[in-house]
PDB file of C-alpha atoms in Angstrom:
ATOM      1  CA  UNK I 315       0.000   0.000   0.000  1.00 51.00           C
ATOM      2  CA  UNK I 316       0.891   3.500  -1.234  1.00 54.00           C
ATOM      3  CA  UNK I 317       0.568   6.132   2.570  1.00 60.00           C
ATOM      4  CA  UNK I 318       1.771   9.878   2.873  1.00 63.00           C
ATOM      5  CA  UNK I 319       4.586   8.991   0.338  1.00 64.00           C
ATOM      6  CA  UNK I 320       5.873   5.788   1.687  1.00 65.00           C
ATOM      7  CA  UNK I 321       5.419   2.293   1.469  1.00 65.00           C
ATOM      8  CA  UNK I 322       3.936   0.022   3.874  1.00 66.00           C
ATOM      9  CA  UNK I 323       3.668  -4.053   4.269  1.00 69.00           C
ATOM     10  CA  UNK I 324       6.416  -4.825   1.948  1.00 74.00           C
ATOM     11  CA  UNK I 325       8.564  -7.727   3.645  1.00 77.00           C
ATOM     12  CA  UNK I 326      11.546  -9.522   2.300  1.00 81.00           C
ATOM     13  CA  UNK I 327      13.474 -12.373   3.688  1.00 86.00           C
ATOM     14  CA  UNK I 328      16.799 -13.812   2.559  1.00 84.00           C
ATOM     15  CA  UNK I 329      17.828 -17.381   3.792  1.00 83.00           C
ATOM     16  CA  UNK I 330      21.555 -17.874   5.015  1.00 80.00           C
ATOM     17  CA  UNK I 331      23.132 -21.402   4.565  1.00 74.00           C
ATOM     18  CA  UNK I 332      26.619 -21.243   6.831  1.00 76.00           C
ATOM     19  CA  UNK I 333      29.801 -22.850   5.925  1.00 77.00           C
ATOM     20  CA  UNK I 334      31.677 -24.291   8.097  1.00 78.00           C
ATOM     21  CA  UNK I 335      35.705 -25.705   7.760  1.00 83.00           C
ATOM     22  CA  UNK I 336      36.305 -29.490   7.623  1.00 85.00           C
ATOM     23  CA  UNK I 337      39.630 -29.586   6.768  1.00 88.00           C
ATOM     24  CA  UNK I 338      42.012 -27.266   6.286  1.00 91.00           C
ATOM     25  CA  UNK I 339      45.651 -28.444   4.388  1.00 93.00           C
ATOM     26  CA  UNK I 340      48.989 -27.011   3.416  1.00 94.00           C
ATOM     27  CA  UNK I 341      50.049 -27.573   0.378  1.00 94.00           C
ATOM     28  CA  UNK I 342      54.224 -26.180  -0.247  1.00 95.00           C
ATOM     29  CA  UNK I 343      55.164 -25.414  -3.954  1.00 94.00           C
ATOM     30  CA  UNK I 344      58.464 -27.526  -2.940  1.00 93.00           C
ATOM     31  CA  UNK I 345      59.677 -29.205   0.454  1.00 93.00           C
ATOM     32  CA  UNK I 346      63.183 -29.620  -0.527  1.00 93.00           C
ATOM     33  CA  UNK I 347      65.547 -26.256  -0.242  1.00 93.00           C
ATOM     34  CA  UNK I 348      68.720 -26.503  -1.917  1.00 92.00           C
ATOM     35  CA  UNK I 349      71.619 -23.966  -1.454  1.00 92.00           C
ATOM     36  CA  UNK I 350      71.782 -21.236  -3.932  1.00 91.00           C
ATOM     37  CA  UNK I 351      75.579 -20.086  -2.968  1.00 83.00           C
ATOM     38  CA  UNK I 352      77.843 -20.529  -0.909  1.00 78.00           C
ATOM     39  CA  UNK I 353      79.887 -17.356  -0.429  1.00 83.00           C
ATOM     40  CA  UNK I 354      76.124 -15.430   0.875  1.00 81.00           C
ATOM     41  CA  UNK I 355      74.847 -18.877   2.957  1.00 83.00           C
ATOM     42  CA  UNK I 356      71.825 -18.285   0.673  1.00 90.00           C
ATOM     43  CA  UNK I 357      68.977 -20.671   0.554  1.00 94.00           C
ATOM     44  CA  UNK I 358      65.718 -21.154  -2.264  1.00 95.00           C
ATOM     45  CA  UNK I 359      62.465 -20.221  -1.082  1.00 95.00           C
ATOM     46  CA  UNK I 360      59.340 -22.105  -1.806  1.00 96.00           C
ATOM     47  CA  UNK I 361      55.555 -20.848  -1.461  1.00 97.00           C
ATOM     48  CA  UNK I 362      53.039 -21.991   0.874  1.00 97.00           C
ATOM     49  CA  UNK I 363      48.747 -22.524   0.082  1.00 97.00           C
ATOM     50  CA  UNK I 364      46.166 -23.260   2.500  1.00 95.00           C
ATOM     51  CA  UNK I 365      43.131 -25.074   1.083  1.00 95.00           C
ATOM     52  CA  UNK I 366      39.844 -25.169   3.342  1.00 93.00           C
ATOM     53  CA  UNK I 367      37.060 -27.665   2.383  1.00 91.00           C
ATOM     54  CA  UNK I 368      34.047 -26.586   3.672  1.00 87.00           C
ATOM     55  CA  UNK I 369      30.357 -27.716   4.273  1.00 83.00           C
ATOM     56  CA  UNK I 370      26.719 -26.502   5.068  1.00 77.00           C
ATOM     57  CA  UNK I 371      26.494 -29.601   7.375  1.00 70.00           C
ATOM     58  CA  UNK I 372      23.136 -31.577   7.693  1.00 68.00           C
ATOM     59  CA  UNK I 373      20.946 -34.233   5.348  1.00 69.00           C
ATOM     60  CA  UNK I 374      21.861 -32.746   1.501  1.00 66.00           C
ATOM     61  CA  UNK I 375      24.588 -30.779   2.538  1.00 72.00           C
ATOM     62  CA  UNK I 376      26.939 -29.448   0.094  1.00 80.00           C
ATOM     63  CA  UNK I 377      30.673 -28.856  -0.320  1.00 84.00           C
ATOM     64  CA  UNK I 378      33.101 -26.211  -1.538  1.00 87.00           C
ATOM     65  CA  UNK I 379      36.965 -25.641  -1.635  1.00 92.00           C
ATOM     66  CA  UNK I 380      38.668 -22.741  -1.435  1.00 92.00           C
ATOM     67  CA  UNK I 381      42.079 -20.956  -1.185  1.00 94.00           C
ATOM     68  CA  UNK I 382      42.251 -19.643   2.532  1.00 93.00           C
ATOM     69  CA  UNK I 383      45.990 -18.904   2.809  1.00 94.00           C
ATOM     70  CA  UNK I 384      45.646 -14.835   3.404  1.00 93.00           C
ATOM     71  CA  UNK I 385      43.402 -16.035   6.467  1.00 91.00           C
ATOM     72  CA  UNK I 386      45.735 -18.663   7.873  1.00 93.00           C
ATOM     73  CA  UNK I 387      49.153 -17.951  10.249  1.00 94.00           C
ATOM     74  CA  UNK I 388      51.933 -20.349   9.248  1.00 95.00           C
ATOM     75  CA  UNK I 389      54.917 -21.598  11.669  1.00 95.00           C
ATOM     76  CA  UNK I 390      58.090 -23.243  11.862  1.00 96.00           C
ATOM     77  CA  UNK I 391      58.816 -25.509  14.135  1.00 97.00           C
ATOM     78  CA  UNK I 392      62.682 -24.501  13.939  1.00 97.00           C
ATOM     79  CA  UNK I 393      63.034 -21.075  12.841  1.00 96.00           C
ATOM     80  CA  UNK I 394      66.689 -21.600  12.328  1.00 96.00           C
ATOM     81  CA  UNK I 395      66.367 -23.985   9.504  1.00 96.00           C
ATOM     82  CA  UNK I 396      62.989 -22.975   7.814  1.00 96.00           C
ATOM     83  CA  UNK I 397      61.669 -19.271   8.821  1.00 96.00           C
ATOM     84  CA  UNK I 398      58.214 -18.085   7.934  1.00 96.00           C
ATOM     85  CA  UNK I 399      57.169 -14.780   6.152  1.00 95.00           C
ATOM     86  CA  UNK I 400      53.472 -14.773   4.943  1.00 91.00           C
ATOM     87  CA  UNK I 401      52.793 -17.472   2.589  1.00 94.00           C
ATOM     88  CA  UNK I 402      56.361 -18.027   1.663  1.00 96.00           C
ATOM     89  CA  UNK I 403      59.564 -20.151   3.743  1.00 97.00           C
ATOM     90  CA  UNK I 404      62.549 -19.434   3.218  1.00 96.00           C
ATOM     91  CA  UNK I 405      65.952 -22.054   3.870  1.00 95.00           C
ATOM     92  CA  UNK I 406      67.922 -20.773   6.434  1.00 95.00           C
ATOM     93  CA  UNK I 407      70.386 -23.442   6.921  1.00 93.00           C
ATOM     94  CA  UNK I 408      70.487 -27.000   6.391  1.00 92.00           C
ATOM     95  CA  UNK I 409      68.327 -29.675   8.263  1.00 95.00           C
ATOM     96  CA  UNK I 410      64.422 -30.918   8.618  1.00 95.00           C
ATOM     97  CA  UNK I 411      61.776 -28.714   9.832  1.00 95.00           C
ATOM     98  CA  UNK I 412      57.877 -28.916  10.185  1.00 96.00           C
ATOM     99  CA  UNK I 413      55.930 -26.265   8.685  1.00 96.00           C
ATOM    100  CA  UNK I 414      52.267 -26.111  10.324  1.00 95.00           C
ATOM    101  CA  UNK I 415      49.247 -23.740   9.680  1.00 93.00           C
ATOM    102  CA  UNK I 416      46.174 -22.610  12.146  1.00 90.00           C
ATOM    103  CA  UNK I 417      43.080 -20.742  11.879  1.00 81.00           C
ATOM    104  CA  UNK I 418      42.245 -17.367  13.821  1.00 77.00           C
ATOM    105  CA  UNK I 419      39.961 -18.161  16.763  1.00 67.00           C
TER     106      UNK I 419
END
């Protein structure tokens, strides 16, 4: 209905299916870091990519994947073999390291 130059009794609703995470992995371009020189100690780099799978849950749900690496924090677990900047590691010095992701809470 048309009333003093507004409009009344128009309603809308919009239904909102949420997706939730069910697995998150790393993926790393490479996992072996050779030595580029050694006069500068200098090691390759290799970049990192977080893939989420996610779900609207229930009977008929549905599935998606998606790139979530901007939203993810990546570690090392040795800093002085592998160190962490963003999405990309970079060799620091010879040895085995474990590169691990997590989600913001």
């Amino acid at each position: 209905t048309y009333n003093d130059g507004t409009y009344t009794g128009l309603m809308s609703t919009v239904l909102f299916k949420i997706w939730t995470p069910d697995a998150v992995t790393l993926h790393a371009e490479v996992t072996e870091l050779g030595k580029v020189s050694d006069c500068a100690n200098l090691y390759q780099q290799a970049s990192l990519t977080a893939h989420a799978t996610f779900t609207t849950g229930g009977d008929g749900s549905k599935s998606t994947t998606a790139i979530v690496t901007d939203l993810v924090a990546f570690t090392s677990s040795d800093d002085e073999i592998v160190s962490v900047h963003g999405g990309t590691v970079q060799g620091q010095a010879a040895g085995a390291t474990t590169v691990s992701l997590s989600l913001p809470v």
